[in-house]
Amino acid sequence: MDASDRRCMFRVLIRALTERMFKHLRRWFVTHIFGRSRQRARLVSKDGRCNIEFGNVDAQSRFIFFVDIWTTVLDLKWRYKMTVFITAFLGSWFLFGLLWYVVAYVHKDLPEFYPPDNRTPCVENINGMTSAFLFSLETQVTIGYGFRFVTEQCATAIFLLIFQSILGVIINSFMCGAILAKISRPKKRAKTITFSKNAVISKRGGKLCLLIRVANLRKSLLIGSHIYGKLLKTTITPEGETIILDQTNINFVVDAGNENLFFISPLTIYHIIDHNSPFFHMAAETLSQQDFELVVFLDGTVESTSATCQVRTSYIPEEVLWGYRFVPIVSKTKEGKYRVDFHNFGKTVEVETPHCAMCLYNEKDARARMKRGYDNPNFVLSEVDETDDTQM
């Protein structure tokens, strides 16, 4: 190879590197600079929370939340739940402390009435509001120090003691049950299910597919897992009605189907972009101009608690990479164990991909027609007599 050939190869290499660098810079500017100026509104955040609010709800509908008080308490945030927890106990202790003080006041057992020494009070050793509050606390939480106690001289005090004991058990059961149910909710299990930050579009098995990677960070399985998706976008009906958040079903599968997934290692789920897919008429050049949100759901039963949980995430057009595939992350060690490298969980590499699904299927149809061939019914074979006009 002479010097001119080396210089030519060097120019081609520099040109390829420059084009790739400008391509990445252009994508970075579009994502970080122009993307910030027009952030798309999304219904479901990346961590599964729904971005929706309800307005103009009448008072009667709000009262329904108090009828279903158990679900309302479970849905409260932790700071509000702890406020309700503390208020319920302190409020009940103070309320019954006030009632015990009233009983002592009505029966003139307090020191300001100077009761005789041989008189038996309703409650021993209640000398004021503070001692009445302490007796209420000891009664409801069944501490029973023995210094303050109810005597048989007062039926009102006995009835109040029974009523506070029953109400205290109800408050303890409700609040402790709400705390336990809040801790054991399957929503926390869903935090250990993670989706890839981006979705990719590339060929898989000779078909153009949209691929998403999902992983279970725990070794315990999700039983009966089922994965599916919804495409949300604004559509206009033939009658002229505008439907915001119109939903279209998106079927996701793995090589073994989309139900009862063996979710022991990260899976790459994919949606085949065929003629029935809403992505069929999209192309690599027009994908970023689309206005849609792809919401992905994963339902399953927690193996340890048998509770059903749902994991959600969403992808907007800027988070769908056309012409990329995921980097492999599962390998086998020398000891015979399978190792998952989560450092490459969301990494992608660029691959050769048709710029639209229609082009891929048109190319396949053209190849199939070339292989099959077609009969021409108008073709007529006519025999021609060949004569030798050459004179020897």
XYZ file of C-alpha atoms in Angstrom:
392
model
C 0.000 0.000 0.000
C 1.587 3.260 -1.103
C 1.398 6.645 0.626
C -1.520 7.923 -1.477
C -3.711 4.965 -0.487
C -2.885 5.470 3.170
C -3.766 9.155 2.921
C -7.081 8.252 1.259
C -7.983 5.738 3.970
C -7.022 8.269 6.615
C -9.352 10.893 5.083
C -12.229 8.379 4.969
C -11.655 7.460 8.608
C -11.520 11.104 9.696
C -14.712 11.847 7.747
C -16.559 8.900 9.360
C -15.461 9.904 12.855
C -16.436 13.531 12.222
C -19.904 12.576 10.965
C -20.478 10.337 13.982
C -19.296 13.053 16.366
C -21.614 15.664 14.819
C -24.479 13.173 14.938
C -24.027 12.626 18.681
C -23.617 16.370 19.291
C -26.825 17.105 17.379
C -28.709 14.489 19.391
C -27.285 15.881 22.638
C -28.357 19.422 21.770
C -31.848 18.286 20.794
C -32.250 16.282 24.007
C -30.690 18.669 26.544
C -31.177 22.122 25.080
C -34.296 22.102 22.939
C -35.881 19.283 24.925
C -35.920 21.420 28.064
C -37.767 24.233 26.354
C -40.659 21.944 25.433
C -41.072 19.198 27.947
C -43.841 16.812 27.071
C -46.591 16.220 29.579
C -46.685 12.578 30.632
C -49.446 10.718 32.417
C -47.173 8.173 34.114
C -43.746 9.100 35.425
C -40.720 6.865 35.060
C -41.204 5.500 38.579
C -44.881 4.677 37.970
C -46.648 7.602 39.624
C -49.702 8.983 37.827
C -49.683 12.680 36.931
C -53.379 13.471 37.232
C -55.564 15.591 39.477
C -59.324 15.732 40.046
C -61.075 19.074 40.075
C -64.562 20.285 40.978
C -65.359 17.260 43.144
C -68.495 18.012 45.162
C -68.651 17.674 48.940
C -70.816 14.558 48.803
C -68.194 12.738 46.740
C -65.475 13.805 49.182
C -67.489 12.335 52.045
C -67.219 8.923 50.380
C -63.511 8.883 51.270
C -64.426 8.962 54.971
C -66.915 6.134 54.501
C -64.048 4.000 53.169
C -61.787 5.140 56.005
C -59.503 2.080 55.841
C -58.427 2.678 52.237
C -58.152 6.408 52.914
C -55.767 5.845 55.813
C -53.708 3.359 53.789
C -53.350 5.819 50.903
C -52.102 8.608 53.174
C -48.465 9.591 53.005
C -46.287 8.578 55.903
C -46.133 12.050 57.460
C -49.917 12.320 57.513
C -50.313 8.738 58.700
C -47.958 9.319 61.640
C -49.830 12.514 62.465
C -53.109 10.574 62.566
C -51.434 7.819 64.608
C -50.091 10.198 67.269
C -53.250 12.323 67.336
C -55.497 9.268 67.802
C -53.626 8.054 70.876
C -52.895 11.428 72.476
C -56.445 12.609 71.786
C -58.052 9.517 73.328
C -55.758 9.673 76.391
C -56.532 13.340 76.946
C -60.288 12.902 76.355
C -60.615 10.057 78.855
C -58.299 11.893 81.249
C -60.750 14.766 81.159
C -63.648 12.369 81.830
C -61.804 10.825 84.793
C -61.222 14.313 86.144
C -64.963 15.087 85.764
C -65.834 11.877 87.676
C -63.506 12.847 90.503
C -64.828 16.402 90.477
C -68.517 15.374 90.541
C -67.943 12.972 93.453
C -65.838 15.582 95.268
C -62.760 13.349 95.441
C -60.295 16.147 94.602
C -58.115 17.700 97.350
C -59.769 21.128 97.027
C -62.973 19.616 98.439
C -61.113 18.370 101.561
C -62.638 14.874 101.593
C -62.488 13.024 104.961
C -59.753 10.459 105.455
C -62.171 7.563 105.897
C -63.952 8.205 102.559
C -63.362 5.845 99.620
C -63.057 7.764 96.307
C -64.111 6.521 92.868
C -60.469 6.439 91.769
C -57.658 6.378 94.232
C -54.901 9.031 94.048
C -56.402 11.338 91.433
C -55.441 14.799 92.646
C -55.847 16.875 89.473
C -55.873 16.932 85.727
C -52.309 15.624 85.438
C -52.961 12.574 87.594
C -56.242 11.966 85.713
C -54.330 11.991 82.394
C -51.747 9.548 83.760
C -54.503 7.216 84.975
C -56.144 7.372 81.517
C -52.815 6.484 79.901
C -52.210 3.586 82.289
C -55.720 2.237 81.739
C -55.745 2.375 77.919
C -52.291 0.874 77.400
C -52.801 -1.588 80.317
C -49.672 -0.532 82.187
C -51.243 -1.020 85.619
C -48.718 0.499 88.027
C -51.119 -0.114 90.916
C -50.857 3.315 92.510
C -54.071 4.621 90.900
C -57.028 2.263 90.591
C -60.825 2.212 90.415
C -62.816 1.268 93.507
C -66.224 -0.396 93.758
C -67.849 2.699 95.252
C -68.699 4.327 91.881
C -70.659 2.655 89.052
C -69.871 5.545 86.695
C -66.142 4.936 87.067
C -66.563 1.205 86.411
C -68.580 1.869 83.230
C -66.009 4.429 82.064
C -63.202 1.938 82.692
C -64.929 -0.729 80.575
C -65.704 1.740 77.777
C -62.133 3.064 77.612
C -60.676 -0.457 77.572
C -62.890 -1.498 74.634
C -62.254 1.712 72.690
C -58.522 1.441 73.371
C -58.421 -2.053 71.865
C -60.227 -0.785 68.761
C -57.823 2.143 68.336
C -54.799 -0.096 68.857
C -56.063 -2.668 66.342
C -56.929 -0.094 63.691
C -53.793 2.021 63.911
C -51.336 -0.862 64.297
C -53.075 -2.720 61.463
C -52.862 0.378 59.245
C -49.137 0.747 59.936
C -48.493 -2.948 59.263
C -50.566 -2.901 56.070
C -48.766 0.229 54.890
C -45.375 -1.410 55.401
C -46.347 -4.674 53.706
C -48.056 -3.141 50.661
C -46.837 -4.668 47.383
C -46.009 -1.183 46.095
C -42.704 -1.486 47.925
C -42.003 -4.767 46.172
C -42.532 -2.959 42.894
C -39.577 -0.698 43.712
C -37.251 -3.655 43.102
C -38.545 -4.082 39.530
C -36.730 -1.755 37.171
C -37.180 -0.904 33.506
C -34.595 0.418 31.092
C -34.485 4.183 30.740
C -34.897 3.987 26.970
C -36.743 1.760 24.562
C -35.030 0.772 21.321
C -36.216 -0.168 17.834
C -34.201 -2.670 15.826
C -34.541 -5.953 13.952
C -35.114 -9.126 15.940
C -35.673 -12.428 14.213
C -35.970 -10.682 10.841
C -38.771 -8.425 12.121
C -38.702 -4.808 13.198
C -39.401 -4.688 16.939
C -39.621 -2.213 19.796
C -37.597 -3.603 22.695
C -37.584 -2.802 26.418
C -35.442 -4.343 29.128
C -36.867 -5.176 32.568
C -35.112 -6.689 35.590
C -36.042 -8.137 38.974
C -33.516 -6.975 41.586
C -34.576 -9.638 44.112
C -33.944 -13.344 43.896
C -37.546 -14.077 44.901
C -39.785 -14.514 41.875
C -42.969 -12.838 40.723
C -45.485 -15.617 40.155
C -47.824 -15.466 37.164
C -46.189 -12.377 35.675
C -47.988 -10.720 32.775
C -46.691 -7.778 30.767
C -48.586 -5.477 28.410
C -48.644 -1.877 27.243
C -50.903 1.036 26.371
C -50.163 3.728 23.795
C -51.662 7.068 24.848
C -52.156 9.843 22.326
C -54.671 12.437 21.247
C -56.921 11.345 18.389
C -59.766 12.924 16.426
C -62.736 10.746 15.508
C -64.438 10.905 12.086
C -67.233 12.825 13.815
C -64.764 15.556 14.840
C -64.538 14.626 18.529
C -61.117 15.094 20.124
C -60.189 12.282 22.493
C -57.323 13.083 24.834
C -55.392 10.090 26.171
C -56.906 7.680 23.684
C -55.618 4.204 24.558
C -54.355 1.572 22.154
C -53.302 -1.901 23.261
C -49.651 -2.802 22.735
C -48.761 -6.490 22.958
C -45.359 -7.293 24.422
C -43.852 -10.759 24.312
C -40.657 -12.569 25.097
C -39.487 -15.712 23.367
C -41.716 -17.808 25.668
C -44.826 -15.608 25.479
C -46.130 -12.770 27.617
C -47.607 -14.715 30.544
C -46.040 -16.715 33.396
C -42.606 -15.211 32.828
C -39.615 -16.944 34.407
C -38.404 -13.691 35.912
C -35.139 -14.831 37.482
C -32.865 -12.733 35.251
C -33.363 -9.534 33.225
C -35.677 -9.991 30.252
C -35.857 -8.145 26.970
C -39.485 -7.794 25.985
C -40.410 -6.739 22.492
C -43.362 -5.556 20.445
C -43.447 -6.626 16.788
C -44.040 -3.644 14.527
C -46.303 -5.152 11.885
C -49.278 -3.873 9.913
C -51.458 -3.913 13.054
C -48.982 -1.939 15.164
C -49.506 1.814 15.760
C -45.757 2.236 15.136
C -46.022 0.852 11.589
C -46.401 4.238 9.891
C -43.661 5.899 11.955
C -40.119 6.338 10.688
C -36.759 7.153 12.208
C -36.920 10.718 10.869
C -40.445 11.416 12.166
C -40.337 9.560 15.493
C -39.263 12.574 17.552
C -42.094 14.623 16.005
C -44.766 12.201 17.218
C -46.916 12.960 20.247
C -47.536 9.778 22.219
C -46.750 8.091 25.511
C -46.092 4.376 25.784
C -47.079 3.031 29.220
C -45.785 -0.444 30.116
C -47.364 -2.560 32.868
C -46.023 -5.629 34.642
C -48.482 -7.525 36.868
C -47.456 -10.359 39.160
C -47.919 -12.042 42.520
C -45.252 -11.630 45.184
C -43.889 -15.051 46.069
C -43.362 -14.334 49.781
C -46.679 -12.582 50.575
C -49.030 -13.773 47.765
C -50.008 -10.140 47.222
C -50.611 -8.857 43.706
C -48.466 -5.939 42.594
C -48.221 -3.830 39.470
C -45.155 -2.027 38.122
C -45.533 0.851 35.670
C -43.287 3.044 33.588
C -43.645 5.139 30.456
C -41.704 6.212 27.386
C -42.128 9.355 25.317
C -40.758 9.728 21.740
C -37.453 11.216 22.962
C -36.859 8.058 25.001
C -37.303 5.675 22.042
C -34.028 5.116 20.173
C -34.380 3.990 16.553
C -31.574 1.812 15.252
C -30.167 0.612 18.563
C -30.129 -2.609 20.553
C -29.310 -3.449 24.157
C -25.883 -4.651 25.211
C -25.830 -8.266 26.551
C -25.549 -8.360 30.339
C -25.791 -12.070 31.239
C -22.602 -14.132 31.232
C -21.372 -17.400 32.681
C -18.420 -17.523 35.078
C -15.729 -20.186 35.271
C -17.402 -21.562 38.406
C -20.539 -22.307 36.399
C -22.644 -19.438 37.815
C -24.620 -16.998 35.740
C -23.633 -13.375 36.318
C -25.742 -10.301 35.560
C -23.828 -7.070 34.978
C -26.232 -4.248 35.799
C -23.617 -1.704 34.757
C -24.684 -2.413 31.166
C -28.391 -2.707 31.945
C -29.418 0.433 30.067
C -26.537 0.631 27.596
C -27.282 0.449 23.872
C -25.241 0.090 20.699
C -26.102 1.346 17.243
C -27.021 -1.313 14.683
C -28.127 -1.282 11.064
C -31.909 -0.898 11.028
C -34.473 0.008 8.337
C -35.636 3.568 8.790
C -39.299 2.488 8.711
C -41.310 -0.697 9.100
C -43.081 -0.187 5.773
C -39.739 -0.195 3.963
C -38.782 -3.481 5.596
C -42.015 -5.209 4.624
C -41.935 -3.766 1.088
C -38.419 -5.119 0.690
C -39.531 -8.534 1.925
C -42.498 -8.552 -0.450
C -40.255 -7.638 -3.375
C -37.845 -10.454 -2.567
C -40.721 -12.921 -2.230
C -42.140 -11.909 -5.626
C -38.758 -12.315 -7.235
C -38.481 -15.847 -5.860
C -42.022 -16.882 -6.780
C -42.341 -15.278 -10.212
C -45.693 -14.651 -11.936
C -47.434 -16.062 -15.042
C -48.428 -13.575 -17.734
C -51.820 -14.722 -19.109
C -51.501 -12.410 -22.168
C -48.249 -13.967 -23.286
C -48.638 -15.889 -26.597
C -45.890 -18.008 -28.017
C -45.714 -17.743 -31.788
C -43.584 -20.075 -33.899
C -41.273 -18.463 -36.400
C -39.890 -20.399 -39.341
C -36.229 -19.846 -39.695
C -34.941 -19.853 -43.266
C -31.440 -19.668 -44.364
C -31.163 -16.803 -46.793
C -27.445 -17.019 -47.068
C -26.306 -18.254 -50.369
C -23.259 -20.380 -50.337
